[in-house]
PDB file of C-alpha atoms in Angstrom:
ATOM      1  CA  MET A   1      43.388 -32.015   4.450  1.00  0.00           C
ATOM      2  CA  SER A   2      43.464 -29.414   1.677  1.00  0.00           C
ATOM      3  CA  ASP A   3      40.921 -26.616   1.481  1.00  0.00           C
ATOM      4  CA  SER A   4      39.929 -27.785  -1.984  1.00  0.00           C
ATOM      5  CA  LYS A   5      39.111 -31.254  -0.671  1.00  0.00           C
ATOM      6  CA  LEU A   6      36.861 -29.737   1.997  1.00  0.00           C
ATOM      7  CA  ALA A   7      35.159 -27.627  -0.662  1.00  0.00           C
ATOM      8  CA  GLY A   8      34.565 -30.740  -2.728  1.00  0.00           C
ATOM      9  CA  GLN A   9      33.133 -32.569   0.278  1.00  0.00           C
ATOM     10  CA  PHE A  10      30.713 -29.736   0.909  1.00  0.00           C
ATOM     11  CA  PHE A  11      29.556 -29.731  -2.701  1.00  0.00           C
ATOM     12  CA  ASP A  12      29.094 -33.497  -2.545  1.00  0.00           C
ATOM     13  CA  ALA A  13      27.026 -33.160   0.635  1.00  0.00           C
ATOM     14  CA  ALA A  14      24.877 -30.402  -0.833  1.00  0.00           C
ATOM     15  CA  ILE A  15      24.356 -32.312  -4.073  1.00  0.00           C
ATOM     16  CA  GLY A  16      23.404 -35.399  -2.111  1.00  0.00           C
ATOM     17  CA  LEU A  17      20.784 -33.449  -0.163  1.00  0.00           C
ATOM     18  CA  LEU A  18      19.419 -31.899  -3.341  1.00  0.00           C
ATOM     19  CA  GLN A  19      19.086 -35.337  -4.903  1.00  0.00           C
ATOM     20  CA  ARG A  20      17.251 -36.594  -1.810  1.00  0.00           C
ATOM     21  CA  VAL A  21      14.720 -33.783  -1.772  1.00  0.00           C
ATOM     22  CA  ARG A  22      14.235 -34.108  -5.527  1.00  0.00           C
ATOM     23  CA  ASP A  23      13.407 -37.790  -5.191  1.00  0.00           C
ATOM     24  CA  GLU A  24      11.765 -37.986  -1.760  1.00  0.00           C
ATOM     25  CA  GLU A  25       9.820 -34.708  -1.740  1.00  0.00           C
ATOM     26  CA  ALA A  26       8.465 -34.825  -5.295  1.00  0.00           C
ATOM     27  CA  GLY A  27       4.903 -35.415  -4.129  1.00  0.00           C
ATOM     28  CA  ALA A  28       5.034 -32.623  -1.572  1.00  0.00           C
ATOM     29  CA  ILE A  29       6.550 -30.242  -4.129  1.00  0.00           C
ATOM     30  CA  GLU A  30       3.737 -31.051  -6.557  1.00  0.00           C
ATOM     31  CA  ALA A  31       1.114 -30.518  -3.858  1.00  0.00           C
ATOM     32  CA  ALA A  32       2.652 -27.225  -2.757  1.00  0.00           C
ATOM     33  CA  GLY A  33       2.885 -26.014  -6.340  1.00  0.00           C
ATOM     34  CA  THR A  34      -0.794 -26.820  -6.846  1.00  0.00           C
ATOM     35  CA  ILE A  35      -1.740 -24.829  -3.737  1.00  0.00           C
ATOM     36  CA  VAL A  36       0.183 -21.816  -5.037  1.00  0.00           C
ATOM     37  CA  ALA A  37      -1.328 -22.147  -8.520  1.00  0.00           C
ATOM     38  CA  ASP A  38      -4.836 -22.436  -7.080  1.00  0.00           C
ATOM     39  CA  ALA A  39      -4.323 -19.232  -5.103  1.00  0.00           C
ATOM     40  CA  VAL A  40      -3.004 -17.318  -8.100  1.00  0.00           C
ATOM     41  CA  ALA A  41      -5.867 -18.526 -10.287  1.00  0.00           C
ATOM     42  CA  GLY A  42      -8.459 -17.798  -7.612  1.00  0.00           C
ATOM     43  CA  GLY A  43      -7.409 -14.235  -6.844  1.00  0.00           C
ATOM     44  CA  GLY A  44      -5.442 -15.081  -3.705  1.00  0.00           C
ATOM     45  CA  ARG A  45      -2.303 -13.477  -2.357  1.00  0.00           C
ATOM     46  CA  LEU A  46       1.049 -15.162  -1.696  1.00  0.00           C
ATOM     47  CA  PHE A  47       3.248 -14.522   1.343  1.00  0.00           C
ATOM     48  CA  ALA A  48       6.534 -15.948   2.594  1.00  0.00           C
ATOM     49  CA  PHE A  49       8.033 -15.795   6.074  1.00  0.00           C
ATOM     50  CA  GLY A  50      11.228 -16.931   7.703  1.00  0.00           C
ATOM     51  CA  ALA A  51      13.172 -15.801  10.761  1.00  0.00           C
ATOM     52  CA  GLY A  52      16.943 -15.406  10.968  1.00  0.00           C
ATOM     53  CA  HIS A  53      18.782 -17.308   8.267  1.00  0.00           C
ATOM     54  CA  SER A  54      15.554 -19.090   7.347  1.00  0.00           C
ATOM     55  CA  SER A  55      14.424 -15.726   5.993  1.00  0.00           C
ATOM     56  CA  LEU A  56      17.004 -15.951   3.201  1.00  0.00           C
ATOM     57  CA  ALA A  57      15.017 -18.566   1.299  1.00  0.00           C
ATOM     58  CA  ALA A  58      11.780 -16.650   1.910  1.00  0.00           C
ATOM     59  CA  GLN A  59      13.303 -13.415   0.607  1.00  0.00           C
ATOM     60  CA  ASP A  60      14.607 -15.239  -2.458  1.00  0.00           C
ATOM     61  CA  LEU A  61      10.989 -15.679  -3.599  1.00  0.00           C
ATOM     62  CA  VAL A  62      10.074 -11.997  -3.408  1.00  0.00           C
ATOM     63  CA  TYR A  63      10.511  -9.460  -6.250  1.00  0.00           C
ATOM     64  CA  ARG A  64      12.665 -12.033  -7.999  1.00  0.00           C
ATOM     65  CA  ALA A  65      13.626 -12.181 -11.653  1.00  0.00           C
ATOM     66  CA  GLY A  66      12.181 -15.440 -12.921  1.00  0.00           C
ATOM     67  CA  GLY A  67       9.834 -15.637  -9.946  1.00  0.00           C
ATOM     68  CA  LEU A  68       6.146 -15.125  -9.320  1.00  0.00           C
ATOM     69  CA  ALA A  69       5.383 -11.423  -8.963  1.00  0.00           C
ATOM     70  CA  LEU A  70       2.656 -12.090  -6.395  1.00  0.00           C
ATOM     71  CA  MET A  71       4.954 -13.402  -3.653  1.00  0.00           C
ATOM     72  CA  ASN A  72       5.176 -10.916  -0.772  1.00  0.00           C
ATOM     73  CA  LEU A  73       7.459 -10.995   2.257  1.00  0.00           C
ATOM     74  CA  LEU A  74       5.627 -11.226   5.574  1.00  0.00           C
ATOM     75  CA  ALA A  75       8.031  -9.305   7.760  1.00  0.00           C
ATOM     76  CA  VAL A  76       8.341  -9.523  11.528  1.00  0.00           C
ATOM     77  CA  PRO A  77      10.368  -6.473  12.639  1.00  0.00           C
ATOM     78  CA  GLY A  78      13.650  -7.577  14.166  1.00  0.00           C
ATOM     79  CA  ALA A  79      13.250 -11.218  13.189  1.00  0.00           C
ATOM     80  CA  VAL A  80      13.779 -11.189   9.427  1.00  0.00           C
ATOM     81  CA  GLY A  81      17.451 -11.628   8.633  1.00  0.00           C
ATOM     82  CA  VAL A  82      20.412 -10.775  10.842  1.00  0.00           C
ATOM     83  CA  ASP A  83      20.525  -7.023  10.263  1.00  0.00           C
ATOM     84  CA  VAL A  84      18.948  -6.192  13.641  1.00  0.00           C
ATOM     85  CA  MET A  85      21.436  -5.187  16.347  1.00  0.00           C
ATOM     86  CA  PRO A  86      22.252  -7.180  18.296  1.00  0.00           C
ATOM     87  CA  ALA A  87      21.689 -10.089  15.934  1.00  0.00           C
ATOM     88  CA  THR A  88      20.814 -12.304  18.899  1.00  0.00           C
ATOM     89  CA  LEU A  89      17.635 -10.257  19.384  1.00  0.00           C
ATOM     90  CA  GLY A  90      16.156 -11.940  16.335  1.00  0.00           C
ATOM     91  CA  SER A  91      16.658 -15.341  17.924  1.00  0.00           C
ATOM     92  CA  ALA A  92      15.005 -14.134  21.115  1.00  0.00           C
ATOM     93  CA  LEU A  93      11.992 -12.806  19.220  1.00  0.00           C
ATOM     94  CA  GLU A  94      11.391 -16.261  17.770  1.00  0.00           C
ATOM     95  CA  ARG A  95      10.507 -17.406  21.284  1.00  0.00           C
ATOM     96  CA  VAL A  96       8.018 -14.616  22.093  1.00  0.00           C
ATOM     97  CA  ASP A  97       4.395 -15.668  22.562  1.00  0.00           C
ATOM     98  CA  GLY A  98       1.740 -13.724  20.657  1.00  0.00           C
ATOM     99  CA  LEU A  99       4.076 -12.016  18.177  1.00  0.00           C
ATOM    100  CA  ALA A 100       2.954 -14.067  15.186  1.00  0.00           C
ATOM    101  CA  GLY A 101      -0.703 -13.348  15.818  1.00  0.00           C
ATOM    102  CA  ALA A 102      -0.067  -9.619  16.125  1.00  0.00           C
ATOM    103  CA  VAL A 103       1.808  -9.604  12.810  1.00  0.00           C
ATOM    104  CA  LEU A 104      -0.813 -11.605  10.912  1.00  0.00           C
ATOM    105  CA  ASP A 105      -3.701  -9.574  12.321  1.00  0.00           C
ATOM    106  CA  SER A 106      -2.141  -6.407  10.910  1.00  0.00           C
ATOM    107  CA  ALA A 107      -1.081  -7.943   7.574  1.00  0.00           C
ATOM    108  CA  PRO A 108      -3.147  -7.770   4.354  1.00  0.00           C
ATOM    109  CA  VAL A 109      -3.992 -11.483   4.480  1.00  0.00           C
ATOM    110  CA  ARG A 110      -7.372 -13.085   3.963  1.00  0.00           C
ATOM    111  CA  ALA A 111      -8.905 -16.526   3.638  1.00  0.00           C
ATOM    112  CA  GLY A 112      -7.690 -18.341   0.538  1.00  0.00           C
ATOM    113  CA  ASP A 113      -4.228 -16.766   0.580  1.00  0.00           C
ATOM    114  CA  VAL A 114      -1.059 -18.843   0.876  1.00  0.00           C
ATOM    115  CA  LEU A 115       1.687 -18.461   3.465  1.00  0.00           C
ATOM    116  CA  VAL A 116       5.041 -20.170   3.037  1.00  0.00           C
ATOM    117  CA  ILE A 117       6.785 -20.551   6.405  1.00  0.00           C
ATOM    118  CA  VAL A 118      10.469 -21.435   6.477  1.00  0.00           C
ATOM    119  CA  SER A 119      11.955 -22.684   9.744  1.00  0.00           C
ATOM    120  CA  LEU A 120      14.792 -25.173   9.820  1.00  0.00           C
ATOM    121  CA  SER A 121      14.063 -26.487  13.303  1.00  0.00           C
ATOM    122  CA  GLY A 122      10.351 -25.682  13.335  1.00  0.00           C
ATOM    123  CA  ARG A 123      10.526 -25.704  17.132  1.00  0.00           C
ATOM    124  CA  ASN A 124      10.279 -22.050  18.061  1.00  0.00           C
ATOM    125  CA  THR A 125       7.092 -20.277  19.062  1.00  0.00           C
ATOM    126  CA  LEU A 126       7.087 -17.788  16.184  1.00  0.00           C
ATOM    127  CA  PRO A 127       6.822 -20.216  13.237  1.00  0.00           C
ATOM    128  CA  VAL A 128       4.461 -22.546  15.125  1.00  0.00           C
ATOM    129  CA  GLU A 129       2.090 -19.727  16.062  1.00  0.00           C
ATOM    130  CA  MET A 130       2.436 -18.235  12.592  1.00  0.00           C
ATOM    131  CA  ALA A 131       1.172 -21.482  11.098  1.00  0.00           C
ATOM    132  CA  THR A 132      -1.661 -22.047  13.571  1.00  0.00           C
ATOM    133  CA  HIS A 133      -2.908 -18.464  13.378  1.00  0.00           C
ATOM    134  CA  ALA A 134      -2.676 -18.377   9.582  1.00  0.00           C
ATOM    135  CA  ARG A 135      -4.757 -21.519   9.261  1.00  0.00           C
ATOM    136  CA  ALA A 136      -7.299 -20.124  11.723  1.00  0.00           C
ATOM    137  CA  LEU A 137      -7.639 -17.158   9.358  1.00  0.00           C
ATOM    138  CA  GLY A 138      -8.281 -19.493   6.434  1.00  0.00           C
ATOM    139  CA  LEU A 139      -4.853 -19.379   4.795  1.00  0.00           C
ATOM    140  CA  LYS A 140      -3.139 -22.374   3.273  1.00  0.00           C
ATOM    141  CA  VAL A 141       0.235 -23.014   4.920  1.00  0.00           C
ATOM    142  CA  ILE A 142       3.271 -24.530   3.222  1.00  0.00           C
ATOM    143  CA  GLY A 143       5.985 -25.360   5.739  1.00  0.00           C
ATOM    144  CA  VAL A 144       9.637 -25.843   4.867  1.00  0.00           C
ATOM    145  CA  THR A 145      11.525 -27.473   7.714  1.00  0.00           C
ATOM    146  CA  SER A 146      13.760 -30.348   8.750  1.00  0.00           C
ATOM    147  CA  VAL A 147      11.548 -33.068  10.160  1.00  0.00           C
ATOM    148  CA  ALA A 148      14.598 -34.542  11.903  1.00  0.00           C
ATOM    149  CA  TYR A 149      14.471 -31.715  14.442  1.00  0.00           C
ATOM    150  CA  ALA A 150      11.058 -32.880  15.630  1.00  0.00           C
ATOM    151  CA  THR A 151      12.559 -36.164  16.787  1.00  0.00           C
ATOM    152  CA  GLY A 152      15.911 -34.813  17.968  1.00  0.00           C
ATOM    153  CA  THR A 153      14.777 -31.715  19.898  1.00  0.00           C
ATOM    154  CA  THR A 154      11.876 -30.521  22.030  1.00  0.00           C
ATOM    155  CA  SER A 155       9.394 -27.869  21.002  1.00  0.00           C
ATOM    156  CA  ARG A 156       9.725 -24.377  22.469  1.00  0.00           C
ATOM    157  CA  ASN A 157       6.034 -23.724  21.907  1.00  0.00           C
ATOM    158  CA  ALA A 158       3.623 -24.194  24.796  1.00  0.00           C
ATOM    159  CA  SER A 159       1.644 -26.680  22.725  1.00  0.00           C
ATOM    160  CA  GLY A 160       4.643 -28.994  22.440  1.00  0.00           C
ATOM    161  CA  THR A 161       4.197 -29.096  18.670  1.00  0.00           C
ATOM    162  CA  PHE A 162       6.387 -28.198  15.722  1.00  0.00           C
ATOM    163  CA  LEU A 163       5.808 -26.281  12.495  1.00  0.00           C
ATOM    164  CA  LYS A 164       5.341 -29.565  10.626  1.00  0.00           C
ATOM    165  CA  ASP A 165       2.248 -30.283  12.724  1.00  0.00           C
ATOM    166  CA  HIS A 166       0.331 -27.246  11.446  1.00  0.00           C
ATOM    167  CA  CYS A 167       0.815 -27.194   7.672  1.00  0.00           C
ATOM    168  CA  ASP A 168      -1.268 -28.130   4.667  1.00  0.00           C
ATOM    169  CA  VAL A 169       1.934 -29.326   2.993  1.00  0.00           C
ATOM    170  CA  VAL A 170       5.324 -29.991   4.590  1.00  0.00           C
ATOM    171  CA  LEU A 171       8.545 -29.860   2.584  1.00  0.00           C
ATOM    172  CA  ASP A 172      11.283 -31.741   4.448  1.00  0.00           C
ATOM    173  CA  SER A 173      14.733 -30.307   3.747  1.00  0.00           C
ATOM    174  CA  LYS A 174      16.430 -33.438   5.174  1.00  0.00           C
ATOM    175  CA  ILE A 175      18.967 -31.250   7.001  1.00  0.00           C
ATOM    176  CA  ALA A 176      20.555 -33.010   9.968  1.00  0.00           C
ATOM    177  CA  LEU A 177      20.429 -31.562  13.475  1.00  0.00           C
ATOM    178  CA  GLY A 178      22.894 -28.704  13.811  1.00  0.00           C
ATOM    179  CA  ASP A 179      22.907 -27.773  10.104  1.00  0.00           C
ATOM    180  CA  ALA A 180      26.580 -28.518   9.472  1.00  0.00           C
ATOM    181  CA  GLU A 181      27.746 -30.985   6.847  1.00  0.00           C
ATOM    182  CA  LEU A 182      31.455 -31.287   7.629  1.00  0.00           C
ATOM    183  CA  THR A 183      33.655 -32.260  10.557  1.00  0.00           C
ATOM    184  CA  LEU A 184      37.412 -32.199  11.032  1.00  0.00           C
ATOM    185  CA  ASP A 185      39.544 -33.297  13.971  1.00  0.00           C
ATOM    186  CA  SER A 186      41.317 -29.933  14.076  1.00  0.00           C
ATOM    187  CA  ILE A 187      38.039 -27.961  14.162  1.00  0.00           C
ATOM    188  CA  PRO A 188      36.104 -28.420  17.417  1.00  0.00           C
ATOM    189  CA  ALA A 189      32.640 -27.735  15.963  1.00  0.00           C
ATOM    190  CA  PRO A 190      30.873 -29.122  12.871  1.00  0.00           C
ATOM    191  CA  PHE A 191      30.795 -26.616  10.011  1.00  0.00           C
ATOM    192  CA  ALA A 192      29.535 -25.840   6.480  1.00  0.00           C
ATOM    193  CA  PRO A 193      25.727 -25.437   6.665  1.00  0.00           C
ATOM    194  CA  ALA A 194      23.651 -26.422   3.637  1.00  0.00           C
ATOM    195  CA  SER A 195      20.133 -25.490   4.724  1.00  0.00           C
ATOM    196  CA  THR A 196      19.964 -22.286   2.669  1.00  0.00           C
ATOM    197  CA  VAL A 197      21.024 -24.065  -0.516  1.00  0.00           C
ATOM    198  CA  VAL A 198      18.523 -26.874  -0.072  1.00  0.00           C
ATOM    199  CA  THR A 199      15.612 -24.783   1.175  1.00  0.00           C
ATOM    200  CA  SER A 200      15.971 -22.260  -1.630  1.00  0.00           C
ATOM    201  CA  ALA A 201      16.071 -25.062  -4.189  1.00  0.00           C
ATOM    202  CA  LEU A 202      12.951 -26.659  -2.707  1.00  0.00           C
ATOM    203  CA  LEU A 203      11.019 -23.418  -2.897  1.00  0.00           C
ATOM    204  CA  GLN A 204      12.136 -22.575  -6.419  1.00  0.00           C
ATOM    205  CA  ALA A 205      11.008 -26.061  -7.435  1.00  0.00           C
ATOM    206  CA  VAL A 206       7.592 -25.292  -5.936  1.00  0.00           C
ATOM    207  CA  MET A 207       7.381 -21.987  -7.814  1.00  0.00           C
ATOM    208  CA  ALA A 208       8.374 -23.676 -11.068  1.00  0.00           C
ATOM    209  CA  THR A 209       5.687 -26.290 -10.493  1.00  0.00           C
ATOM    210  CA  ALA A 210       3.111 -23.579  -9.801  1.00  0.00           C
ATOM    211  CA  ALA A 211       4.033 -21.696 -12.968  1.00  0.00           C
ATOM    212  CA  GLY A 212       3.777 -24.861 -15.050  1.00  0.00           C
ATOM    213  CA  THR A 213       0.451 -25.769 -13.482  1.00  0.00           C
ATOM    214  CA  LEU A 214      -0.981 -22.349 -14.307  1.00  0.00           C
ATOM    215  CA  ALA A 215       0.252 -22.590 -17.884  1.00  0.00           C
ATOM    216  CA  GLU A 216      -1.380 -26.027 -18.241  1.00  0.00           C
ATOM    217  CA  ARG A 217      -4.671 -24.415 -17.199  1.00  0.00           C
ATOM    218  CA  GLY A 218      -4.320 -21.743 -19.861  1.00  0.00           C
ATOM    219  CA  ILE A 219      -3.408 -19.017 -17.348  1.00  0.00           C
ATOM    220  CA  GLU A 220      -0.345 -16.868 -17.952  1.00  0.00           C
ATOM    221  CA  PRO A 221       1.743 -17.030 -14.759  1.00  0.00           C
ATOM    222  CA  PRO A 222       2.571 -13.522 -13.470  1.00  0.00           C
ATOM    223  CA  MET A 223       6.338 -13.868 -13.757  1.00  0.00           C
ATOM    224  CA  LEU A 224       8.925 -11.126 -13.341  1.00  0.00           C
ATOM    225  CA  ARG A 225      11.812 -10.595 -15.728  1.00  0.00           C
ATOM    226  CA  SER A 226      15.244  -9.256 -14.924  1.00  0.00           C
ATOM    227  CA  GLY A 227      15.363  -5.480 -14.961  1.00  0.00           C
ATOM    228  CA  ASN A 228      18.883  -5.777 -16.337  1.00  0.00           C
ATOM    229  CA  VAL A 229      17.845  -7.170 -19.708  1.00  0.00           C
ATOM    230  CA  ASP A 230      16.322  -5.066 -22.458  1.00  0.00           C
ATOM    231  CA  GLY A 231      12.572  -4.811 -22.052  1.00  0.00           C
ATOM    232  CA  GLY A 232      12.605  -6.238 -18.544  1.00  0.00           C
ATOM    233  CA  LEU A 233      11.493  -3.075 -16.773  1.00  0.00           C
ATOM    234  CA  GLU A 234       8.640  -2.542 -19.203  1.00  0.00           C
ATOM    235  CA  TRP A 235       7.505  -6.142 -18.794  1.00  0.00           C
ATOM    236  CA  ASN A 236       7.553  -5.855 -15.009  1.00  0.00           C
ATOM    237  CA  ALA A 237       5.669  -2.557 -15.083  1.00  0.00           C
ATOM    238  CA  ARG A 238       2.841  -4.278 -16.948  1.00  0.00           C
ATOM    239  CA  VAL A 239       2.740  -7.113 -14.400  1.00  0.00           C
ATOM    240  CA  PHE A 240       2.816  -4.656 -11.478  1.00  0.00           C
ATOM    241  CA  GLU A 241      -0.124  -2.743 -12.940  1.00  0.00           C
ATOM    242  CA  GLU A 242      -2.183  -5.833 -13.707  1.00  0.00           C
ATOM    243  CA  TYR A 243      -1.713  -7.321 -10.239  1.00  0.00           C
ATOM    244  CA  ALA A 244      -1.419  -4.124  -8.200  1.00  0.00           C
ATOM    245  CA  ASP A 245      -4.031  -5.263  -5.681  1.00  0.00           C
ATOM    246  CA  ARG A 246      -2.018  -8.390  -4.823  1.00  0.00           C
ATOM    247  CA  ILE A 247       1.512  -6.966  -4.697  1.00  0.00           C
ATOM    248  CA  PHE A 248       2.437  -5.211  -1.468  1.00  0.00           C
ATOM    249  CA  TYR A 249       6.201  -4.774  -1.708  1.00  0.00           C
ATOM    250  CA  ARG A 250       5.763  -1.704  -3.960  1.00  0.00           C
ATOM    251  CA  ARG A 251       3.595   0.246  -1.520  1.00  0.00           C
TER     252      ARG A 251
END
């Protein structure tokens, strides 16, 4: 099989997943966008969290041209991304009891804020405890996960529950167990993950919905512009000043 044919198969798989989430998750996207818009309009703060590769979609929302300026990254040292050495430490931290509570208790969160939690499997202790503790503090939780994992795996949290069980809104990425879209007889393991593509698209759809909802209410959404276009830096400086008390990535 040619490399180009494999590339085409991956694109087809990714497009198919994007079409599914567009059609099947429309209601959840609308509900999540409304939660975000309500928080922005009501003076709330926005936070996003993901561990390992799930952090990529969370980071894509923060300080992003074309994105909401109020989205802040909720960082768990050693668990966000794969830059920690060894990279396997991040995976281990996802299974540590009490870490999520310690992070949230020291974060600038308060009742009425919104926390987006991205976890493909939703089975590890960190995202489950992050969701339960956030809701106990009065935050609204939007979970982005693959519901299939809840039926195909067991929870690693003592409660036996998954991220999906502790959210105000769940966005199902439809990713199959193992997060690999392609197989080939000559390659012993499935390959070509699509979770980042799909999860990022889901979340950008939520942010677009939130922005549109705010505009419909007569509220100018606090959007960022690219700093690489004329006037972009000046625009962003105005937004940063106006919303300084709700933006934490500049401190």
